[in-house]
Amino acid sequence: MEHAVQDTGLSAHFRNICIFGAGAIGGALAVRLATRLTGATISAIARGAHLQAIREHGLHLHEHGGSEPLVANITATDTAADLPPQDLVIVTLKGHQLSAASADIARLLKPEGRVVMIQNGIPWWYFHGDTASGLEGRQIEALDPGGLVWQRIGPERVIGGVIYQGAQMIEPGHIRLTSNGLLHLGEPSGTLSPTLAAIADLFKASGWTIRQTGRIRDELWLKLLGNAALNPISALTRARIDEIVNGPLEPLVREIMAETKAVAERLGCQIPTTIDQRMEHTRTLGSAKTSMLQDLEQGRPMEIVPLTGAITQLARMAGVPTPANDMLLLLISQLDQSMAQARSREVCAMAVRRIVANLHAPEPKAAHAFYGDLLGLDLAMDHGWIVTFASDKRAVAQVSIASEGGSGTPVPQLSIEVDDVDAVYAKARTMGFAIIYDITDEPWGVRRFHVRDPFGTVVNILSHGPD
């Protein structure tokens, strides 16, 4: 194992650093920061078997060309509330996962904290500080429904990141880098600020090749030239990259790249690479699978809006025709809808039994007494209670009034009873939802977990034990 880099004063600014989403890229960032930088406390948000492996055996990073893995024993959790306020949060989630996670990301940040957003495609903060397009400050609803991420995190806290790094999770707790990577960092405003310099130095000290830029949007579009074409085509055809660029689909790839480049340039970005040069670079990627194809194969929602949908929206704003991108978006959206229906049928097969809405009364005991007297029920439980209006022994409407949540968690506004809570829990994990109360067998005979939906609602999903 390599020796840690001596503290260069950076920890005075960043004593607490959290990687939110410790998958292949996020996990690699976490290990390098934890093993090569002194004076800072590194933590990570992870989930499932990967989280369990990190807790039990540490996080292992097999570097490109390395012999022995770097091993980091870091604090890892799936609950942001477990961690103290952070000076820096590094987010490696995909764009469509951010709304659900935004409340937890915001909760982690100190008032003066900054967040590095490393993602593919057009980000939710794109027009913040953008003076080149004439659209400064515009929000893109499809990327940030309801403006939740914008409101909760704030675009002024963002450092944009574009990474070129081959990485894969070879098993829970073990990540392999398949290349020597490059990370571009930039303020949305284009300012080469002292904070940007300090964060860049932080990554350099932990072993990354870093380029600071005053034109981070140029780098976003440059990478998007490939992602916009390759990701949806691969999902639609199940083809790998080399099969796409060396086969009959090559003209379509070029057309999509050309349209994407035209949108970027109309919005004031500079893309010095030609389509021929971008195609040659793409061929060096070999037979790799795109991230969208991997998501499709694993039954996960695909990252459509940041990689495809946003291009067509920005094209309309810029007045640039994009017929190839439009058609591609139509086809991949139809595929995604079909997959969503299949997932929905799978969930429905789990037999949703009851949906219970909570009414929050300022005086729960008085509410207990009112409904108890009204309905002639004994409502003495402190953890909350349920009134069921039913016919033919099947619940059609229920109301719950509660004064506190289990184990100090927020009171759910919605409860859903299912036949197999473990199956729904596994599905919620796979889909990247924010679990705020892990699956638990409660002493009153239910097995449940709490999940936060993209709009901040706390949902209690449960199954009752055997009668």
Coordinates of C-alpha atoms in Angstrom, one line a residue:
M1 CA 0.0 0.0 0.0
E2 CA 1.2 3.5 -0.8
H3 CA 1.9 5.9 2.0
A4 CA -0.6 8.7 2.7
V5 CA 0.3 12.1 1.4
Q6 CA 1.2 14.5 4.2
D7 CA -1.4 17.1 5.1
T8 CA -0.8 20.2 3.0
G9 CA -3.2 22.4 4.8
L10 CA -6.2 21.2 2.8
S11 CA -7.8 19.5 5.7
A12 CA -8.2 22.9 7.3
H13 CA -10.8 23.5 4.7
F14 CA -12.1 20.0 4.3
R15 CA -12.0 18.0 7.5
N16 CA -15.2 16.0 6.8
I17 CA -15.7 14.7 3.3
C18 CA -18.6 12.3 2.2
I19 CA -18.9 10.4 -1.0
F20 CA -22.6 10.1 -1.8
G21 CA -22.9 7.0 -3.9
A22 CA -19.9 4.7 -3.3
G23 CA -20.3 2.6 -6.4
A24 CA -17.4 2.1 -8.9
I25 CA -16.4 5.7 -9.4
G26 CA -17.5 6.9 -6.0
G27 CA -15.8 4.0 -4.2
A28 CA -12.6 4.7 -6.0
L29 CA -12.7 8.3 -4.9
A30 CA -13.4 7.3 -1.3
V31 CA -10.5 4.8 -1.1
R32 CA -7.9 7.2 -2.6
L33 CA -9.0 10.1 -0.4
A34 CA -9.0 7.9 2.7
T35 CA -5.6 6.2 2.1
R36 CA -3.6 9.1 0.6
L37 CA -4.7 12.1 2.5
T38 CA -4.2 12.8 6.2
G39 CA -6.1 15.1 8.4
A40 CA -9.5 14.5 6.9
T41 CA -12.3 12.1 7.8
I42 CA -13.8 10.3 4.8
S43 CA -17.2 8.7 4.9
A44 CA -19.5 7.2 2.2
I45 CA -23.2 6.6 1.5
A46 CA -23.6 3.1 0.1
R47 CA -26.3 0.4 0.2
G48 CA -27.1 -3.3 0.2
A49 CA -24.4 -6.0 0.1
H50 CA -21.8 -3.4 -0.9
L51 CA -22.4 -1.5 2.3
Q52 CA -22.3 -4.6 4.4
A53 CA -18.9 -5.6 2.8
I54 CA -17.4 -2.2 3.4
R55 CA -18.5 -2.3 7.1
E56 CA -17.1 -5.8 7.6
H57 CA -14.0 -5.8 5.5
G58 CA -13.3 -2.3 4.3
L59 CA -13.4 -0.9 0.8
H60 CA -10.8 -2.4 -1.6
L61 CA -9.5 -0.6 -4.7
H62 CA -7.6 -2.5 -7.3
E63 CA -5.8 0.2 -9.3
H64 CA -4.9 0.0 -12.9
G65 CA -1.5 -1.7 -13.1
G66 CA -1.3 -2.1 -9.3
S67 CA -0.4 -5.4 -7.6
E68 CA -2.0 -5.1 -4.2
P69 CA -5.3 -3.3 -3.5
L70 CA -5.6 -0.1 -1.5
V71 CA -7.9 -0.8 1.5
A72 CA -9.8 1.9 3.3
N73 CA -11.7 1.3 6.5
I74 CA -14.2 4.2 6.4
T75 CA -17.5 5.0 8.0
A76 CA -20.2 3.8 5.6
T77 CA -23.9 4.1 6.0
D78 CA -27.1 4.2 4.0
T79 CA -28.6 6.9 6.2
A80 CA -27.3 10.5 5.9
A81 CA -28.5 11.3 9.4
D82 CA -25.8 9.0 10.8
L83 CA -23.1 11.4 9.7
P84 CA -22.0 14.8 11.0
P85 CA -22.2 18.0 8.8
Q86 CA -19.7 17.8 6.0
D87 CA -17.4 20.4 4.5
L88 CA -17.5 18.6 1.1
V89 CA -19.9 16.2 -0.4
I90 CA -18.9 14.4 -3.6
V91 CA -21.9 13.1 -5.5
T92 CA -21.5 10.3 -8.1
L93 CA -25.2 9.4 -8.5
K94 CA -26.8 9.4 -11.9
G95 CA -29.0 12.4 -12.8
H96 CA -32.3 10.6 -12.4
Q97 CA -31.4 9.6 -8.8
L98 CA -30.7 13.1 -7.5
S99 CA -34.3 14.3 -6.7
A100 CA -34.8 11.4 -4.3
A101 CA -31.4 12.0 -2.7
S102 CA -31.4 15.8 -2.7
A103 CA -32.8 16.2 0.8
D104 CA -30.1 13.9 2.3
I105 CA -27.4 15.7 0.3
A106 CA -28.6 19.0 1.6
R107 CA -28.8 17.7 5.1
L108 CA -25.2 16.6 5.0
L109 CA -23.8 19.9 3.9
K110 CA -22.5 22.6 6.4
P111 CA -23.9 26.0 5.6
E112 CA -20.6 26.9 3.9
G113 CA -20.1 23.4 2.5
R114 CA -19.6 22.7 -1.2
V115 CA -20.8 19.8 -3.4
V116 CA -18.9 18.2 -6.3
M117 CA -21.3 16.8 -8.8
I118 CA -19.7 14.2 -11.0
Q119 CA -22.2 12.9 -13.6
N120 CA -22.7 12.3 -17.3
G121 CA -25.0 14.4 -19.5
I122 CA -26.6 17.7 -18.9
P123 CA -26.8 18.5 -15.1
W124 CA -29.7 20.2 -13.2
W125 CA -27.5 23.3 -12.6
Y126 CA -26.6 23.8 -16.2
F127 CA -27.7 27.4 -16.7
H128 CA -26.6 28.7 -13.3
G129 CA -23.9 31.3 -13.9
D130 CA -24.0 30.7 -17.7
T131 CA -23.4 34.0 -19.5
A132 CA -22.7 32.5 -22.9
S133 CA -26.1 31.1 -23.8
G134 CA -28.3 34.0 -22.9
L135 CA -30.4 31.7 -20.7
E136 CA -28.6 32.3 -17.4
G137 CA -30.6 31.1 -14.4
R138 CA -33.1 29.0 -16.3
Q139 CA -34.1 25.7 -14.7
I140 CA -34.8 22.5 -16.7
E141 CA -37.9 20.9 -15.3
A142 CA -37.2 17.4 -16.8
L143 CA -33.8 17.3 -15.0
D144 CA -35.1 18.6 -11.7
P145 CA -38.9 18.0 -11.3
G146 CA -40.4 20.7 -9.1
G147 CA -37.0 22.3 -8.7
L148 CA -36.3 20.2 -5.6
V149 CA -32.5 19.8 -6.2
W150 CA -32.1 23.5 -7.0
Q151 CA -34.0 24.6 -3.9
R152 CA -32.5 22.0 -1.5
I153 CA -28.8 22.0 -2.5
G154 CA -28.5 25.3 -4.4
P155 CA -26.5 25.7 -7.6
E156 CA -24.2 28.2 -6.0
R157 CA -22.7 25.4 -4.0
V158 CA -21.8 23.2 -6.9
I159 CA -18.5 22.3 -8.4
G160 CA -19.1 20.6 -11.7
G161 CA -17.2 17.4 -12.5
V162 CA -16.6 15.4 -15.7
I163 CA -14.6 12.2 -15.3
Y164 CA -13.0 9.8 -17.8
Q165 CA -12.3 6.7 -15.8
G166 CA -12.9 3.0 -16.5
A167 CA -14.1 1.4 -13.3
Q168 CA -16.2 -1.6 -12.3
M169 CA -17.4 -3.2 -9.1
I170 CA -16.1 -6.7 -9.3
E171 CA -17.8 -7.8 -6.1
P172 CA -19.3 -6.1 -3.1
G173 CA -16.5 -4.1 -1.4
H174 CA -14.1 -4.5 -4.3
I175 CA -13.6 -2.0 -7.2
R176 CA -11.3 -2.2 -10.1
L177 CA -10.0 0.7 -12.2
T178 CA -9.4 -0.4 -15.8
S179 CA -7.6 2.8 -16.9
N180 CA -5.7 5.8 -15.6
G181 CA -8.4 8.4 -15.3
L182 CA -8.8 12.2 -15.8
L183 CA -11.2 14.5 -13.8
H184 CA -12.2 17.9 -15.0
L185 CA -13.5 20.3 -12.3
G186 CA -15.0 23.8 -12.8
E187 CA -17.3 26.4 -11.2
P188 CA -20.6 26.8 -13.1
S189 CA -19.8 30.6 -13.2
G190 CA -16.5 29.9 -14.9
T191 CA -14.5 31.5 -12.1
L192 CA -11.2 29.9 -11.2
S193 CA -11.9 30.4 -7.5
P194 CA -9.7 29.6 -4.5
T195 CA -12.2 27.0 -3.5
L196 CA -12.0 25.3 -6.9
A197 CA -8.2 25.3 -6.6
A198 CA -8.3 23.8 -3.1
I199 CA -10.7 21.0 -4.1
A200 CA -8.5 20.3 -7.2
D201 CA -5.5 20.1 -4.9
L202 CA -7.4 17.7 -2.7
F203 CA -8.0 15.3 -5.5
K204 CA -4.4 15.7 -6.8
A205 CA -3.0 14.8 -3.4
S206 CA -5.1 11.6 -3.4
G207 CA -3.7 10.5 -6.7
W208 CA -6.0 11.8 -9.4
T209 CA -5.1 13.6 -12.6
I210 CA -7.0 16.9 -12.4
R211 CA -7.7 19.7 -14.8
Q212 CA -9.3 22.9 -13.6
T213 CA -11.3 24.7 -16.2
G214 CA -13.3 27.9 -16.5
R215 CA -15.4 26.2 -19.2
I216 CA -16.8 23.2 -17.5
R217 CA -19.8 23.1 -20.0
D218 CA -17.4 22.5 -22.9
E219 CA -16.2 19.4 -21.1
L220 CA -19.8 18.2 -20.4
W221 CA -20.7 18.5 -24.1
L222 CA -17.5 16.9 -25.3
K223 CA -18.2 13.7 -23.3
L224 CA -21.9 13.9 -24.1
L225 CA -21.1 13.6 -27.9
G226 CA -20.4 9.9 -27.2
N227 CA -22.9 9.3 -24.5
A228 CA -25.8 10.8 -26.4
A229 CA -25.4 8.3 -29.3
L230 CA -23.9 5.2 -27.7
N231 CA -26.0 4.8 -24.6
P232 CA -29.5 4.8 -26.1
I233 CA -28.4 2.8 -29.2
S234 CA -26.8 0.2 -27.0
A235 CA -29.9 -0.2 -24.9
L236 CA -32.2 -0.4 -27.9
T237 CA -29.9 -3.0 -29.7
R238 CA -28.1 -4.7 -26.8
A239 CA -24.9 -4.0 -28.7
R240 CA -21.5 -3.2 -27.3
I241 CA -19.6 -0.1 -28.3
D242 CA -17.4 -1.6 -30.9
E243 CA -20.4 -3.3 -32.5
I244 CA -22.1 0.0 -32.8
V245 CA -19.3 2.2 -34.2
N246 CA -17.9 -0.5 -36.6
G247 CA -21.2 -1.7 -38.0
P248 CA -24.2 -0.4 -40.0
L249 CA -25.2 2.0 -37.2
E250 CA -22.1 4.1 -37.6
P251 CA -23.9 6.8 -39.8
L252 CA -26.5 7.2 -37.1
V253 CA -23.9 7.7 -34.5
R254 CA -22.2 10.4 -36.5
E255 CA -25.6 12.1 -37.1
I256 CA -26.4 12.2 -33.4
M257 CA -23.0 13.5 -32.6
A258 CA -23.2 16.2 -35.2
E259 CA -26.6 17.4 -33.9
T260 CA -25.4 17.4 -30.3
K261 CA -22.3 19.4 -31.2
A262 CA -24.5 21.9 -33.0
V263 CA -26.7 22.4 -29.9
A264 CA -23.6 22.9 -27.7
E265 CA -22.1 25.5 -30.1
R266 CA -25.4 27.4 -30.5
L267 CA -25.4 27.7 -26.6
G268 CA -22.0 29.3 -26.6
C269 CA -19.8 26.2 -26.0
Q270 CA -16.6 25.5 -27.8
I271 CA -16.1 21.9 -29.0
P272 CA -12.7 21.7 -30.8
T273 CA -13.0 18.0 -31.5
T274 CA -14.3 17.0 -35.0
I275 CA -16.8 14.1 -35.4
D276 CA -14.1 12.0 -37.0
Q277 CA -11.8 12.6 -34.0
R278 CA -14.6 11.7 -31.6
M279 CA -15.3 8.5 -33.5
E280 CA -11.7 7.5 -33.4
H281 CA -11.6 8.0 -29.7
T282 CA -14.8 6.0 -29.3
R283 CA -13.3 3.1 -31.2
T284 CA -10.5 2.9 -28.5
L285 CA -13.2 1.9 -25.9
G286 CA -13.5 -1.6 -27.5
S287 CA -16.3 -3.9 -26.6
A288 CA -17.4 -2.2 -23.4
K289 CA -21.0 -2.0 -22.4
T290 CA -22.5 1.4 -21.9
S291 CA -24.0 2.4 -18.5
M292 CA -27.5 2.5 -20.0
L293 CA -27.2 -1.0 -21.3
Q294 CA -26.0 -2.2 -17.9
D295 CA -28.9 -0.5 -16.2
L296 CA -31.3 -2.1 -18.7
E297 CA -29.9 -5.6 -18.2
Q298 CA -30.1 -5.2 -14.4
G299 CA -33.7 -3.9 -14.5
R300 CA -32.8 -0.5 -13.3
P301 CA -34.3 2.8 -14.6
M302 CA -32.2 4.2 -17.4
E303 CA -30.5 7.7 -17.3
I304 CA -32.5 9.0 -20.3
V305 CA -33.2 12.7 -19.6
P306 CA -29.6 13.8 -18.9
L307 CA -28.2 11.9 -21.8
T308 CA -30.9 12.3 -24.4
G309 CA -34.0 14.2 -23.4
A310 CA -32.1 17.3 -22.2
I311 CA -30.4 17.6 -25.6
T312 CA -33.8 17.8 -27.4
Q313 CA -35.0 20.4 -24.8
L314 CA -32.0 22.6 -25.1
A315 CA -32.1 22.2 -28.9
R316 CA -35.6 23.7 -28.8
M317 CA -34.4 26.6 -26.7
A318 CA -31.5 27.2 -29.1
G319 CA -33.5 26.8 -32.2
V320 CA -31.5 23.8 -33.5
P321 CA -33.2 20.9 -35.3
T322 CA -32.3 17.5 -33.9
P323 CA -34.4 14.9 -35.8
A324 CA -32.1 12.0 -35.1
N325 CA -32.0 12.8 -31.3
D326 CA -35.7 13.3 -31.3
M327 CA -36.4 9.9 -32.8
L328 CA -33.8 8.2 -30.5
L329 CA -35.5 9.8 -27.5
L330 CA -38.9 8.6 -28.7
L331 CA -37.6 5.0 -29.0
I332 CA -35.6 4.8 -25.8
S333 CA -38.5 6.4 -23.8
Q334 CA -40.9 3.7 -25.2
L335 CA -38.4 1.1 -24.1
D336 CA -38.1 2.6 -20.6
Q337 CA -41.9 2.8 -20.3
S338 CA -42.2 -0.9 -21.2
M339 CA -39.6 -1.7 -18.6
A340 CA -41.3 0.4 -16.0
Q341 CA -44.6 -1.4 -16.7
A342 CA -42.8 -4.7 -16.2
R343 CA -41.4 -3.5 -12.9
S344 CA -44.9 -2.3 -11.9
R345 CA -46.4 -5.6 -12.7
E346 CA -43.7 -7.3 -10.7
V347 CA -44.4 -5.0 -7.7
C348 CA -48.2 -5.6 -8.1
A349 CA -47.5 -9.3 -8.0
M350 CA -46.3 -8.7 -4.4
A351 CA -49.9 -7.9 -3.5
V352 CA -50.4 -4.5 -2.1
R353 CA -53.0 -5.0 0.7
R354 CA -53.6 -1.6 2.2
I355 CA -52.6 2.0 1.7
V356 CA -52.7 4.1 4.9
A357 CA -52.5 7.9 5.0
N358 CA -51.4 9.7 8.2
L359 CA -53.2 12.7 9.7
H360 CA -50.8 14.7 11.9
A361 CA -52.8 16.0 14.9
P362 CA -51.3 18.7 17.1
E363 CA -52.7 16.8 20.1
P364 CA -52.6 13.1 19.3
K365 CA -54.1 12.0 22.6
A366 CA -57.1 14.2 22.0
A367 CA -57.4 12.7 18.5
H368 CA -57.2 9.2 20.0
A369 CA -60.0 10.0 22.4
F370 CA -62.2 11.6 19.7
Y371 CA -62.0 8.7 17.3
G372 CA -62.0 6.1 20.1
D373 CA -65.2 7.5 21.6
L374 CA -66.7 8.0 18.2
L375 CA -66.1 4.5 17.0
G376 CA -66.1 2.7 20.3
L377 CA -62.5 1.5 20.0
D378 CA -59.7 1.1 22.5
L379 CA -56.9 3.2 21.1
A380 CA -54.3 3.1 23.9
M381 CA -51.2 2.4 21.8
D382 CA -48.5 5.1 21.9
H383 CA -46.8 4.3 18.6
G384 CA -49.8 5.2 16.5
W385 CA -53.1 3.6 15.5
I386 CA -55.2 2.9 12.5
V387 CA -58.9 3.3 11.8
T388 CA -60.1 1.1 9.0
F389 CA -63.3 1.6 7.0
A390 CA -63.9 -1.7 5.3
S391 CA -66.5 -3.7 3.4
D392 CA -66.6 -7.5 2.9
K393 CA -63.5 -7.8 5.1
R394 CA -61.3 -5.8 2.6
A395 CA -59.9 -2.4 3.5
V396 CA -60.9 0.4 1.2
A397 CA -59.8 3.4 3.2
Q398 CA -57.7 3.8 6.3
V399 CA -56.5 6.7 8.5
S400 CA -53.6 6.6 10.9
I401 CA -52.8 9.3 13.5
A402 CA -49.3 9.1 15.1
S403 CA -47.2 11.3 17.4
E404 CA -43.8 9.9 16.7
G405 CA -42.0 7.5 14.4
G406 CA -40.3 4.3 15.3
S407 CA -36.8 4.5 16.6
G408 CA -36.8 8.3 16.3
T409 CA -37.5 8.3 12.5
P410 CA -39.9 10.9 11.0
V411 CA -43.6 10.0 11.1
P412 CA -44.5 8.5 7.7
Q413 CA -47.2 10.3 5.8
L414 CA -48.1 7.1 4.0
S415 CA -48.1 3.5 4.9
I416 CA -48.3 0.6 2.3
E417 CA -48.9 -3.0 3.4
V418 CA -47.6 -5.6 1.0
D419 CA -47.4 -9.4 1.1
D420 CA -43.6 -9.5 0.8
V421 CA -41.8 -6.4 2.3
D422 CA -38.4 -7.9 1.7
A423 CA -39.0 -8.1 -2.1
V424 CA -40.2 -4.4 -2.1
Y425 CA -37.2 -3.5 0.0
A426 CA -34.8 -5.1 -2.5
K427 CA -36.5 -3.4 -5.3
A428 CA -36.2 0.0 -3.6
R429 CA -32.5 -0.6 -3.1
T430 CA -32.0 -1.6 -6.7
M431 CA -33.8 1.5 -7.9
G432 CA -31.7 3.8 -5.7
F433 CA -34.4 5.2 -3.5
A434 CA -33.5 6.9 -0.2
I435 CA -34.0 4.4 2.7
I436 CA -34.3 6.4 5.9
Y437 CA -35.3 3.6 8.3
D438 CA -33.8 0.2 7.4
I439 CA -35.9 -2.9 7.3
T440 CA -36.7 -4.0 10.8
D441 CA -38.9 -6.5 12.7
E442 CA -40.9 -4.3 15.1
P443 CA -42.0 -5.7 18.5
W444 CA -45.7 -5.1 17.6
G445 CA -45.6 -7.7 14.8
V446 CA -44.7 -5.9 11.6
R447 CA -41.6 -6.0 9.4
R448 CA -41.1 -2.6 7.7
F449 CA -38.8 0.0 6.3
H450 CA -39.2 3.7 5.6
V451 CA -38.3 5.3 2.2
R452 CA -38.4 8.9 1.1
D453 CA -40.1 9.6 -2.2
P454 CA -38.7 12.2 -4.7
F455 CA -41.0 14.8 -3.2
G456 CA -39.9 14.4 0.4
T457 CA -42.8 12.2 1.6
V458 CA -41.8 9.5 4.1
V459 CA -43.4 6.2 3.2
N460 CA -43.7 3.3 5.6
I461 CA -43.8 -0.1 3.7
L462 CA -44.7 -3.1 5.8
S463 CA -45.8 -6.7 6.1
H464 CA -47.6 -8.2 9.1
G465 CA -46.3 -11.3 10.7
P466 CA -48.2 -14.6 10.7
D467 CA -51.7 -14.3 12.2

